[in-house]
CSV table of C-alpha atoms in Angstrom, one decimal:
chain,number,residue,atom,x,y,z
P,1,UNK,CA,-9.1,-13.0,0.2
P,2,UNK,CA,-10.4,-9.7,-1.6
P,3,UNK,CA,-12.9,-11.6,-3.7
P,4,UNK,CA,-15.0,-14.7,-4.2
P,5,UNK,CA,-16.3,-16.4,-7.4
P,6,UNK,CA,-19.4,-16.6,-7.9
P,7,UNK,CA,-20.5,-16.6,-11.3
P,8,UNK,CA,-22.4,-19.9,-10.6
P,9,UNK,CA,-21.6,-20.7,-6.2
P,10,UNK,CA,-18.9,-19.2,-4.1
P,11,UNK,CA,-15.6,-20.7,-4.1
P,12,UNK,CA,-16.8,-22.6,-0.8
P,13,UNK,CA,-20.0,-23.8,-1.9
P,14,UNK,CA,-18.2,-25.2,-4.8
P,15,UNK,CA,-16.2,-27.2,-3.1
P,16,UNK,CA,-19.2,-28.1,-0.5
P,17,UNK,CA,-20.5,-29.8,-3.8
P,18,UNK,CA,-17.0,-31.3,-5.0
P,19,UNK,CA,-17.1,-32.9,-1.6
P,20,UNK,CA,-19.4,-34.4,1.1
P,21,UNK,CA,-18.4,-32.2,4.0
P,22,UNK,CA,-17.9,-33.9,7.0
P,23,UNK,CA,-15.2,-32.0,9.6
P,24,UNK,CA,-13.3,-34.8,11.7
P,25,UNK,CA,-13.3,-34.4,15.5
P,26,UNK,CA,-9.5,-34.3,15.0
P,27,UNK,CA,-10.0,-31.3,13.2
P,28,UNK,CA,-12.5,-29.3,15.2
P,29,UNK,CA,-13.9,-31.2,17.6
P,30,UNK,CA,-17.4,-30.2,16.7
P,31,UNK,CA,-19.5,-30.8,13.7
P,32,UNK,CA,-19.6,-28.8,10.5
P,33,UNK,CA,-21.4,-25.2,10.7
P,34,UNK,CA,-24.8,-25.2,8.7
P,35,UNK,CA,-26.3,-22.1,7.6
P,36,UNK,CA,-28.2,-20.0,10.2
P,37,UNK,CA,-26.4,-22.3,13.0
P,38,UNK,CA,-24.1,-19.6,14.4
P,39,UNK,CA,-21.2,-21.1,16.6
P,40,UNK,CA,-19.8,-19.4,19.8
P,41,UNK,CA,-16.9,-17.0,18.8
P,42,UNK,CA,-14.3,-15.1,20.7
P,43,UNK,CA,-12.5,-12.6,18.5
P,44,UNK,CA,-9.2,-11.4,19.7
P,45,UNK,CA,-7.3,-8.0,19.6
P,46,UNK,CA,-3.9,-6.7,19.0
P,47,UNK,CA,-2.2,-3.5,19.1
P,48,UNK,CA,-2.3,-1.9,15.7
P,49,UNK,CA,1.6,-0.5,15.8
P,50,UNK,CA,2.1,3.2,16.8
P,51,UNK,CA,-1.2,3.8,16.2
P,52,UNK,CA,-2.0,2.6,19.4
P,53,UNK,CA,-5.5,1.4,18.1
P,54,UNK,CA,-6.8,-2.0,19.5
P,55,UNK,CA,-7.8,-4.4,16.1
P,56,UNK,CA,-10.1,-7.4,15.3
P,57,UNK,CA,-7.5,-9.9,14.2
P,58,UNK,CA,-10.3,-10.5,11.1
P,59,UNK,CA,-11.9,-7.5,9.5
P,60,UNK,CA,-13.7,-7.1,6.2
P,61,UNK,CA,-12.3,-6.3,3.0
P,62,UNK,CA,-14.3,-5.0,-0.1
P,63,UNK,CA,-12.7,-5.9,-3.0
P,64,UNK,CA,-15.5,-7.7,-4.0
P,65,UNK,CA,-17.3,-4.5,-5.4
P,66,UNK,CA,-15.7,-4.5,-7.7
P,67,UNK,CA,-17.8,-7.5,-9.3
P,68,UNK,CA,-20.5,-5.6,-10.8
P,69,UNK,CA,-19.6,-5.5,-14.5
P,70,UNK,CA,-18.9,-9.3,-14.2
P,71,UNK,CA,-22.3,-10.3,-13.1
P,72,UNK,CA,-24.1,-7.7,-14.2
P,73,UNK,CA,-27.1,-5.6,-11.9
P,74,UNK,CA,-29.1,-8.9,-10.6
P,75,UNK,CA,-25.6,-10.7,-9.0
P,76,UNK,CA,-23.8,-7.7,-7.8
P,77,UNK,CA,-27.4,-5.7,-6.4
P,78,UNK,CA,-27.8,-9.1,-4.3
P,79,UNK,CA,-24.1,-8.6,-3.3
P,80,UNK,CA,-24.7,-5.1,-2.6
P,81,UNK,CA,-27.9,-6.0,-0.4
P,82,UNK,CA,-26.3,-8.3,1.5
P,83,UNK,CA,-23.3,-6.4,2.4
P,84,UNK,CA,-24.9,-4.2,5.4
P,85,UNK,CA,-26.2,-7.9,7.3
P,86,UNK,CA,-22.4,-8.9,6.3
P,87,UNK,CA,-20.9,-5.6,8.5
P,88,UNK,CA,-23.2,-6.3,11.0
P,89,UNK,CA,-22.6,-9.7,11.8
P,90,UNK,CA,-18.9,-8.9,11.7
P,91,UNK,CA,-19.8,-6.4,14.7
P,92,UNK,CA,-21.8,-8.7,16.3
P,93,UNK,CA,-18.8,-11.1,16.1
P,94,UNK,CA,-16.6,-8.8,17.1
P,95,UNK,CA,-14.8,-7.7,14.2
P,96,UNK,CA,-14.0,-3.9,14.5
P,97,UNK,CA,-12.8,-2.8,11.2
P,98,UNK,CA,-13.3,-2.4,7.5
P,99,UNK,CA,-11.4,-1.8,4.4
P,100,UNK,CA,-11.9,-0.7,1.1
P,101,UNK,CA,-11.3,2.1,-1.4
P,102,UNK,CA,-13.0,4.9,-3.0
P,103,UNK,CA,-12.3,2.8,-6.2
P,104,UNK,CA,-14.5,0.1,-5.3
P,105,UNK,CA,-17.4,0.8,-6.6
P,106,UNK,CA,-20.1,2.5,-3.9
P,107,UNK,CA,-18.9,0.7,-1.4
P,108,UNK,CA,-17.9,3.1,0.4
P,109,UNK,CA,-22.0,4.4,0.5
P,110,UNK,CA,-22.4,0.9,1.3
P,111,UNK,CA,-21.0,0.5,4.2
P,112,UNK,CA,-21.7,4.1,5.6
P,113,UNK,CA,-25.1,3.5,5.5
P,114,UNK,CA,-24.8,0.1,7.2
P,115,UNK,CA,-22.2,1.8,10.1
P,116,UNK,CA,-25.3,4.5,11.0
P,117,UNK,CA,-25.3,4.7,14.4
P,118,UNK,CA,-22.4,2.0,15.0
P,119,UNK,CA,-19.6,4.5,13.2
P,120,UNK,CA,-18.0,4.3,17.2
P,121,UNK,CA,-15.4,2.0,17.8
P,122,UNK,CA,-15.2,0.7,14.3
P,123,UNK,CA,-11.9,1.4,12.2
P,124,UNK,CA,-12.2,2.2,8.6
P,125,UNK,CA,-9.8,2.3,6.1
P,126,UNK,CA,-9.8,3.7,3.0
P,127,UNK,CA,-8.1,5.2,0.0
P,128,UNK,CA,-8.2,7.7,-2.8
P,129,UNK,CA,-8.2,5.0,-5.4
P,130,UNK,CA,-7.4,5.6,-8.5
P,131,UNK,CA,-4.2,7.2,-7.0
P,132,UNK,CA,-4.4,11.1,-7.2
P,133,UNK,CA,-1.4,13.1,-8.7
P,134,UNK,CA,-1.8,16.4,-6.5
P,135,UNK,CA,-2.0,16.9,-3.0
P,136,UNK,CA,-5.7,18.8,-3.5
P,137,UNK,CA,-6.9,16.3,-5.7
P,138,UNK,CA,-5.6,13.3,-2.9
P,139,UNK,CA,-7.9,16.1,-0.4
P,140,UNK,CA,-10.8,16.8,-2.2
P,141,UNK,CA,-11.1,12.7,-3.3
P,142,UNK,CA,-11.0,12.2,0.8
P,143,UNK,CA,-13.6,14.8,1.4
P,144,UNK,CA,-15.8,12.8,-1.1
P,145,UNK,CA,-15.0,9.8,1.4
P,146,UNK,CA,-16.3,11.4,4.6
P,147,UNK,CA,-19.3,12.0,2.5
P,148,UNK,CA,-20.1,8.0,1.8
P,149,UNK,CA,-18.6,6.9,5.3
P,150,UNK,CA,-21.3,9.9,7.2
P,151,UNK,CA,-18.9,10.8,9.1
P,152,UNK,CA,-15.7,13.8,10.2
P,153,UNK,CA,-12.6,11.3,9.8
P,154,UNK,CA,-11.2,8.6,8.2
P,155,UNK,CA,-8.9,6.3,10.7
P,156,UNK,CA,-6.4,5.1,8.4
P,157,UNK,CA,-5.9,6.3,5.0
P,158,UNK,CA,-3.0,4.7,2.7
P,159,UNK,CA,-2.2,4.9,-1.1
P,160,UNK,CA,-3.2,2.1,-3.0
P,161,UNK,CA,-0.9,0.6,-5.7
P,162,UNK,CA,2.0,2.8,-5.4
P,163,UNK,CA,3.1,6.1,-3.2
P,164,UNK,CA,3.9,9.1,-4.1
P,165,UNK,CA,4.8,13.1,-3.2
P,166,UNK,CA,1.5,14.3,-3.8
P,167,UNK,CA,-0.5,11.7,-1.7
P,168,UNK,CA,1.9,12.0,1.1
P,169,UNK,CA,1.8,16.2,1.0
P,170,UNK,CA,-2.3,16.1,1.1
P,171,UNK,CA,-2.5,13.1,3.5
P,172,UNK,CA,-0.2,15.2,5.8
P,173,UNK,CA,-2.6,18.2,5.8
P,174,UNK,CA,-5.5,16.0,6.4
P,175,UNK,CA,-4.2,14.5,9.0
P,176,UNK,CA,-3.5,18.4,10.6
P,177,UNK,CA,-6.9,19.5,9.8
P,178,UNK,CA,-8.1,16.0,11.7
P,179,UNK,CA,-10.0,14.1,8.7
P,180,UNK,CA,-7.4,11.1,8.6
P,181,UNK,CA,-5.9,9.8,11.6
P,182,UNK,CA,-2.9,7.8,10.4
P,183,UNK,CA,-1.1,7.3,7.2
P,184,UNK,CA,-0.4,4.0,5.3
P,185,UNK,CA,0.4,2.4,1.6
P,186,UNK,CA,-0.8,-0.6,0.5
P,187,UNK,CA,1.2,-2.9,-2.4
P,188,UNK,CA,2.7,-6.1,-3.0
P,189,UNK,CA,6.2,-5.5,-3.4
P,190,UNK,CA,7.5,-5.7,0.3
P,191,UNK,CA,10.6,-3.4,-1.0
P,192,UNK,CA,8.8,-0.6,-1.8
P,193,UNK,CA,6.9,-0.6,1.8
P,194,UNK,CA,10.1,-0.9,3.4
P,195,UNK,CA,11.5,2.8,1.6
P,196,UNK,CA,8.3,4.4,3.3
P,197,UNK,CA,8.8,2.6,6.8
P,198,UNK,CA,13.0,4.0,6.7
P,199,UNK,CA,11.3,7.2,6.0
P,200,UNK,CA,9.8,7.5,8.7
P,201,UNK,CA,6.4,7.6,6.4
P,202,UNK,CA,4.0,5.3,7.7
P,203,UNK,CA,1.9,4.6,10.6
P,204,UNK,CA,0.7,0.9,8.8
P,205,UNK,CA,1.6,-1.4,5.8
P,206,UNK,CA,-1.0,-3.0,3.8
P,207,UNK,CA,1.0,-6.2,2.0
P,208,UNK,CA,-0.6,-9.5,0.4
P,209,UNK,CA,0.7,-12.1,3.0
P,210,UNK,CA,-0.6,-16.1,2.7
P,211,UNK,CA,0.6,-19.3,2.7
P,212,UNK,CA,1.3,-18.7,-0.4
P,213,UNK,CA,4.3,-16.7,0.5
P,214,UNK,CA,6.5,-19.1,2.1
P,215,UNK,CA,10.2,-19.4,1.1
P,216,UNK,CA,10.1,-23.1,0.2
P,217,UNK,CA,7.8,-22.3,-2.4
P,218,UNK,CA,10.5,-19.6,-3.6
P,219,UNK,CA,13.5,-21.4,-3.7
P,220,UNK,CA,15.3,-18.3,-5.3
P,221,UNK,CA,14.1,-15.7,-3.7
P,222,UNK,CA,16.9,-12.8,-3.7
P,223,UNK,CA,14.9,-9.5,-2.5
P,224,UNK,CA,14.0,-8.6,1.1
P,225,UNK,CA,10.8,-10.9,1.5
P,226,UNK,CA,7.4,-10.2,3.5
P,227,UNK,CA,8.9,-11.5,7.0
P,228,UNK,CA,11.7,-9.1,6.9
P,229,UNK,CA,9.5,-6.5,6.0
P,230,UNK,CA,7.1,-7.6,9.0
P,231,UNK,CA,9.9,-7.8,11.6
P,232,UNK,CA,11.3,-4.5,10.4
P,233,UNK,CA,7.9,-2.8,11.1
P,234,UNK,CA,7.5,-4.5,14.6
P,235,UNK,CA,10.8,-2.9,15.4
P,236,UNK,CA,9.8,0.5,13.9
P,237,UNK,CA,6.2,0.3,15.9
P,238,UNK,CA,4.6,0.2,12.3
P,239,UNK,CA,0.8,-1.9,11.8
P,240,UNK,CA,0.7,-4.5,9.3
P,241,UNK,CA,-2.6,-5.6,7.8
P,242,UNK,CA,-2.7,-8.4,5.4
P,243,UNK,CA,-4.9,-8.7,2.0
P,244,UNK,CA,-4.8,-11.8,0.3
P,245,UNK,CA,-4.8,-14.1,3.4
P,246,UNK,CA,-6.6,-16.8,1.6
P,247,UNK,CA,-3.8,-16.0,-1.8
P,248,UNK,CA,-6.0,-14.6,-4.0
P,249,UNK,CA,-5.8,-18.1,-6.2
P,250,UNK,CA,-9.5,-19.4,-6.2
P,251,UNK,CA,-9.5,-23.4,-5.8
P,252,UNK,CA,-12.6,-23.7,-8.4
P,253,UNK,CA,-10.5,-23.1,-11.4
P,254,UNK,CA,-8.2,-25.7,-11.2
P,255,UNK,CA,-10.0,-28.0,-9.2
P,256,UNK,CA,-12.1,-29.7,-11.9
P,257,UNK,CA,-8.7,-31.4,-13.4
P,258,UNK,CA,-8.8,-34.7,-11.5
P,259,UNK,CA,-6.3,-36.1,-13.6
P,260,UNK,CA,-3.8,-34.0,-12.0
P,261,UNK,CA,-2.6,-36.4,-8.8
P,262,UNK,CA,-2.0,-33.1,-6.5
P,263,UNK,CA,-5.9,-31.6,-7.2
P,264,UNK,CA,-7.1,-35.0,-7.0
P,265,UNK,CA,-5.1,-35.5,-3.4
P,266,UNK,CA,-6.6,-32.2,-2.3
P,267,UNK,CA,-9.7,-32.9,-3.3
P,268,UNK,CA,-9.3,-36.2,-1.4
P,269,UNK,CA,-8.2,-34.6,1.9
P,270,UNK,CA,-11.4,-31.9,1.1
P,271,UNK,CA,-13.6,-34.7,1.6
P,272,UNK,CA,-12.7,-36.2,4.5
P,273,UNK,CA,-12.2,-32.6,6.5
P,274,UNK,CA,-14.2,-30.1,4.8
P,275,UNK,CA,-13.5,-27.6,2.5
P,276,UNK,CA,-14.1,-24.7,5.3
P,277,UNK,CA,-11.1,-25.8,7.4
P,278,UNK,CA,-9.0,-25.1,4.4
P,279,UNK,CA,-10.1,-21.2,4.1
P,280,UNK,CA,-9.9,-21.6,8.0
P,281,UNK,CA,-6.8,-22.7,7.8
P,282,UNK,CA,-5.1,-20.1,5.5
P,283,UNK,CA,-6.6,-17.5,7.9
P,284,UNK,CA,-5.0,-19.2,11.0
P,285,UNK,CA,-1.6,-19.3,9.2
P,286,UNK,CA,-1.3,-16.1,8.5
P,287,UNK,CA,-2.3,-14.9,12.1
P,288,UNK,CA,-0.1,-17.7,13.7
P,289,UNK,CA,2.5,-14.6,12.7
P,290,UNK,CA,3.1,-12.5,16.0
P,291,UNK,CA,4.3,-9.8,13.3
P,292,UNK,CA,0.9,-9.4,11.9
P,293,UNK,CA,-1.7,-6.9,13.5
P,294,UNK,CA,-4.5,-8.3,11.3
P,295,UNK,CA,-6.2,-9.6,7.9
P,296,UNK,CA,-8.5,-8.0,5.7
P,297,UNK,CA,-11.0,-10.9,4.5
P,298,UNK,CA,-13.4,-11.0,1.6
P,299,UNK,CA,-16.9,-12.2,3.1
P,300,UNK,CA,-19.8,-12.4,0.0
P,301,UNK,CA,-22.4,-13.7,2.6
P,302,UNK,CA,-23.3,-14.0,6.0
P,303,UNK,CA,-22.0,-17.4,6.6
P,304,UNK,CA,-18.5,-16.8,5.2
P,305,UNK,CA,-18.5,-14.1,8.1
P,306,UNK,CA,-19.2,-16.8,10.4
P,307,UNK,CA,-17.1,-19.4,9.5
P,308,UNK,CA,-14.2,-16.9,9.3
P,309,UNK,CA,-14.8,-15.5,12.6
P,310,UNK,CA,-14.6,-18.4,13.8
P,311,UNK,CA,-11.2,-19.1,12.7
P,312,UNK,CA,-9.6,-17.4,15.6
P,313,UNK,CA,-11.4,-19.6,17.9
P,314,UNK,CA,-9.4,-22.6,16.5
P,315,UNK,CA,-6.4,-24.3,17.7
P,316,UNK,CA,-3.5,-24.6,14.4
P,317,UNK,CA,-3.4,-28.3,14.1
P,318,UNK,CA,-1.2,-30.7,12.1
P,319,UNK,CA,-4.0,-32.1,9.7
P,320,UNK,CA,-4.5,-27.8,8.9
P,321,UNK,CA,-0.8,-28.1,7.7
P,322,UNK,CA,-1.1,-31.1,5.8
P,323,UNK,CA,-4.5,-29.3,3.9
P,324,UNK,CA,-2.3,-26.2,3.2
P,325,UNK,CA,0.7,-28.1,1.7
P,326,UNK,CA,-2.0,-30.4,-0.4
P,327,UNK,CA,-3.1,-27.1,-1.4
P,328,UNK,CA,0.5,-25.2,-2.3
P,329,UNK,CA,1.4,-28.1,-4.3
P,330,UNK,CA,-1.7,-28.2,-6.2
P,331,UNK,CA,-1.6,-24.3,-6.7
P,332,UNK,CA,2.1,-23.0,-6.9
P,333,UNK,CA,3.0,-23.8,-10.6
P,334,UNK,CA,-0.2,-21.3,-11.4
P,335,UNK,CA,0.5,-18.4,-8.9
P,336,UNK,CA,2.4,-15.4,-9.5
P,337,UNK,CA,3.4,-13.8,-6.1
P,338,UNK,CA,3.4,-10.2,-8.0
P,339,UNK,CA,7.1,-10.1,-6.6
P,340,UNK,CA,8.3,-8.3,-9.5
P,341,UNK,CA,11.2,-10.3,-9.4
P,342,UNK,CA,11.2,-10.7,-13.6
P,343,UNK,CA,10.6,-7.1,-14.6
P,344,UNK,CA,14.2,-6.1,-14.8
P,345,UNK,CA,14.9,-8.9,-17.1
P,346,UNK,CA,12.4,-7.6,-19.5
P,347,UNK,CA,14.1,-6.2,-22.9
P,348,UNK,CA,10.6,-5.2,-24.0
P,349,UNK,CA,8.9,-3.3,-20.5
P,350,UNK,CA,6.3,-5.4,-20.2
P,351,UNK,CA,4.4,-5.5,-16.9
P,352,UNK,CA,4.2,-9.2,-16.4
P,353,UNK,CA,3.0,-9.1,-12.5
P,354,UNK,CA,0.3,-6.6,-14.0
P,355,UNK,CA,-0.9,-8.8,-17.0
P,356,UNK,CA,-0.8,-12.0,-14.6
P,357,UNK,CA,-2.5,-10.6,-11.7
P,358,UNK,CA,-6.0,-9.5,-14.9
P,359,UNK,CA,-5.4,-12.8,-15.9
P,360,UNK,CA,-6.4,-14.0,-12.1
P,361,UNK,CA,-9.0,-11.2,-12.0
P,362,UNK,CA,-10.2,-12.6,-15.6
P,363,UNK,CA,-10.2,-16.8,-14.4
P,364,UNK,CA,-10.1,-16.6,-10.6
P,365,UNK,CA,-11.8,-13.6,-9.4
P,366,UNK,CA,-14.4,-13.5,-12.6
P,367,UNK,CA,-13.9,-9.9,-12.8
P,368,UNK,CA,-13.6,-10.3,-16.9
P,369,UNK,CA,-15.0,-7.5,-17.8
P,370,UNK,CA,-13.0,-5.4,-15.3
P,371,UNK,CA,-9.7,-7.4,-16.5
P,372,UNK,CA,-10.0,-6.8,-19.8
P,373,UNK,CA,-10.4,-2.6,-19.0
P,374,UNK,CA,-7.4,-3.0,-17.1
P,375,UNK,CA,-5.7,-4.8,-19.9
P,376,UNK,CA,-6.8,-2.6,-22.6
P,377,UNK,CA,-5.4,0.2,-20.6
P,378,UNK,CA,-2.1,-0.6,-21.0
P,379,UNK,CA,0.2,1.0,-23.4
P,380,UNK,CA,0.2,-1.1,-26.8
P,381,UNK,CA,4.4,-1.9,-26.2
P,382,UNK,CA,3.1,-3.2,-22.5
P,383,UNK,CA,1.4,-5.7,-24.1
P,384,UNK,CA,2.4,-9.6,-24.6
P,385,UNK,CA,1.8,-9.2,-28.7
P,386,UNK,CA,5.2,-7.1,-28.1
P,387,UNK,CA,7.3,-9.9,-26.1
P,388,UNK,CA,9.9,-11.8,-28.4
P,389,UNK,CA,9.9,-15.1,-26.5
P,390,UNK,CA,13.6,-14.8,-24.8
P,391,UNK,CA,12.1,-16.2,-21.3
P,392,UNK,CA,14.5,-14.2,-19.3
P,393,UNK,CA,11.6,-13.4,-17.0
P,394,UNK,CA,11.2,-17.5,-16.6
P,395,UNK,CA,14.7,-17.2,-15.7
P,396,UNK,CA,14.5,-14.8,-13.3
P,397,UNK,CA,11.0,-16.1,-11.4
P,398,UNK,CA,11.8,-17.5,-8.3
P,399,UNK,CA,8.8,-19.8,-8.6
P,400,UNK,CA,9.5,-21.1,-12.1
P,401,UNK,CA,6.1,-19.9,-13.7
P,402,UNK,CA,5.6,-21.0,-17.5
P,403,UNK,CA,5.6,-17.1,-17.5
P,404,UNK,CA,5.1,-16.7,-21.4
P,405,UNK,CA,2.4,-19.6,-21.6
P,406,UNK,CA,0.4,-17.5,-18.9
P,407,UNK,CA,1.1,-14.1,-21.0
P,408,UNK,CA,0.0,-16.1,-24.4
P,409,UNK,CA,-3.5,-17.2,-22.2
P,410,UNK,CA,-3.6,-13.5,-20.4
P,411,UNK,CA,-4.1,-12.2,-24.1
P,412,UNK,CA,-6.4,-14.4,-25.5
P,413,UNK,CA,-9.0,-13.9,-22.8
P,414,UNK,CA,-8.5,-9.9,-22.4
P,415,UNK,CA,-7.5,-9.0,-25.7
């Protein structure tokens, strides 16, 4: 997952206090980490497409920077300060790569500083976020990213949010003059990645991927879906890293309603095995995949570094299933896919995967002040004041979301 909530504890720590964590020897054979205990771990490799680069199946990703508005200088500075000890026990762990975008804050500083001396063997990724609408702007915002990273090239450089003519063109030329090495695009509609791949575009996709995804939570999906994309790219020798392995959806949020019989079962289930097999278990889903290169993780601390390392160590076992279902079910009638699906049925424009995915920034992420920006960005037609209640985009959602409901509680937290 890109981010973790911690406007009071993490996500996990939340649920470390929603239940007494005790791991089963069915689950792990071992007892629970504790802090500052840190287990044996093996990381594994693949091949990273026709890049021919060898990849840590778990690397880090920064979205979290962008949390500083949210909890103002004291919260995101201890963030901040922790995140060079967070790269470096992702080395020591054996995790090779790191992903994040010029957007994101200084992170980018950040984790130059902390790859001094250790630049060698580590992949970074990175992107000229916000996109860049000439081919020497796309250039001279990668130039400023050698800067941060200290260093002559940038491994793998992809458009973020959407592609275009001018990123492509000035990508191109950096890759001649040798500051990028390969080329890739990062989104969540797997359609649009698919274009790029027939193109002939891409060296890697960078697609949200996750339990989350499966087709018997979409009953009616109708558009070419993430494992056609995946096996399309295998065929074409193309990477694929996933964002979003742990969906994005933050279990605190929803959590607290006990008198829903799903969170209460989950919760249930949470006690018995521990609420770090779940996160575990999302990871080791998404890498059960043989299409999949690798996932780009959210780590706010040390110890999420550790127990999500250690993911790879573990064996995919039934009771891992049975805490992922608990968890779909408990989730699914909240979580909008950002599948687009709905926006051709809109008479009125509006960007409902856009609106929906703040509103998770605002209540799952805690990004609110960051939401409401992005909210208040929007055209004044693009927002919900201007839908008219027809529901054809609850028609067309393959997930059945209360879509209107969600828009109605988007607004009244960003507007």
């Amino acid at each position: 997952m890109s981010a973790r909530d911690k406007s009071s504890v993490t996500r996990r720590r939340f649920l470390e206090k929603s239940s007494a964590i005790a791991v089963g020897a069915a689950l792990t054979g071992t007892s629970a980490t504790s802090k500052g205990n840190t287990p044996k771990t093996d990381m594994k490799y693949r091949r990273f497409g026709r890049t021919d680069l060898t990849i840590s199946e778990i690397g880090l990703g920064c979205a979290t920077g962008l949390k500083s508005r949210t909890f103002g200088p004291v919260m995101f500075n201890k963030y901040r300060e922790e995140l060079p000890a967070i790269v470096h026990k992702l080395l020591e762990l054996g995790g090779n790569f790191v992903a994040t975008s010029y957007g994101y804050h200084d992170t980018e500083k950040i984790l130059g500083n902390a790859l001094k001396g250790k630049r060698k063997g580590v992949i970074i990724f990175t992107s000229p976020d916000p996109p860049k609408n000439t081919p020497e702007a796309v250039i001279a915002r990668c130039e400023e990213s050698l800067k941060h990273f200290h260093t002559d090239y940038i491994d793998c450089y992809f458009s973020h949010g959407r592609w275009s003519e001018a990123f492509y063109e000035g990508a191109q030329k950096l890759k001649q003059q040798g500051k990028i090495r390969f080329i890739g695009l990062s989104c969540h509609v797997p359609a649009k990645h698919r274009a790029r791949v027939e193109a002939d575009e891409l060296d890697f996709v960078f697609q949200p991927y996750n339990y989350m995804a499966l087709a018997k939570w979409t009953e009616k999906f109708d558009r070419d879906n993430v494992e056609d994309l995946f096996e399309f790219c295998k065929k074409k020798d193309v990477g694929v890293i996933c964002m979003k392995p742990m969906s994005g959806h933050f279990v605190p949020n929803w959590a607290k309603d006990m008198t829903n019989p799903k969170v209460a079962r989950l919760m249930e289930e949470l006690k018995e095995f521990g609420a770090e097999n779940l996160y575990q278990a999302l990871l080791m889903w998404v890498l059960k995949n043989p299409n999949v290169c690798c996932a780009a993780v959210g780590m706010s601390t040390v110890q999420d570094v550790i127990e999500d390392c250690a993911a790879v160590t573990k064996k995919f076992a039934q009771v891992h299933h049975r805490l992922l279902e608990h968890y779909a079910a408990a989730a699914t009638d909240d979580y909008c896919r950002m599948c687009e699906t709905c926006m051709p049925s809109c008479p009125r424009g509006i960007p409902v995967p856009d609106i929906l995915r703040f509103r998770m920034y605002y209540k799952n992420y805690g990004h609110r002040e960051d939401a409401r920006d992005y909210y208040a960005a929007l055209p004044e037609h693009q927002r919900v004041p201007a839908c008219n209640g027809c529901r054809l985009c609850e028609q067309a959602c393959p997930n059945n979301l209360a879509i209107v409901d969600k828009l109605k509680e988007a607004h009244s937290l960003l507007a």
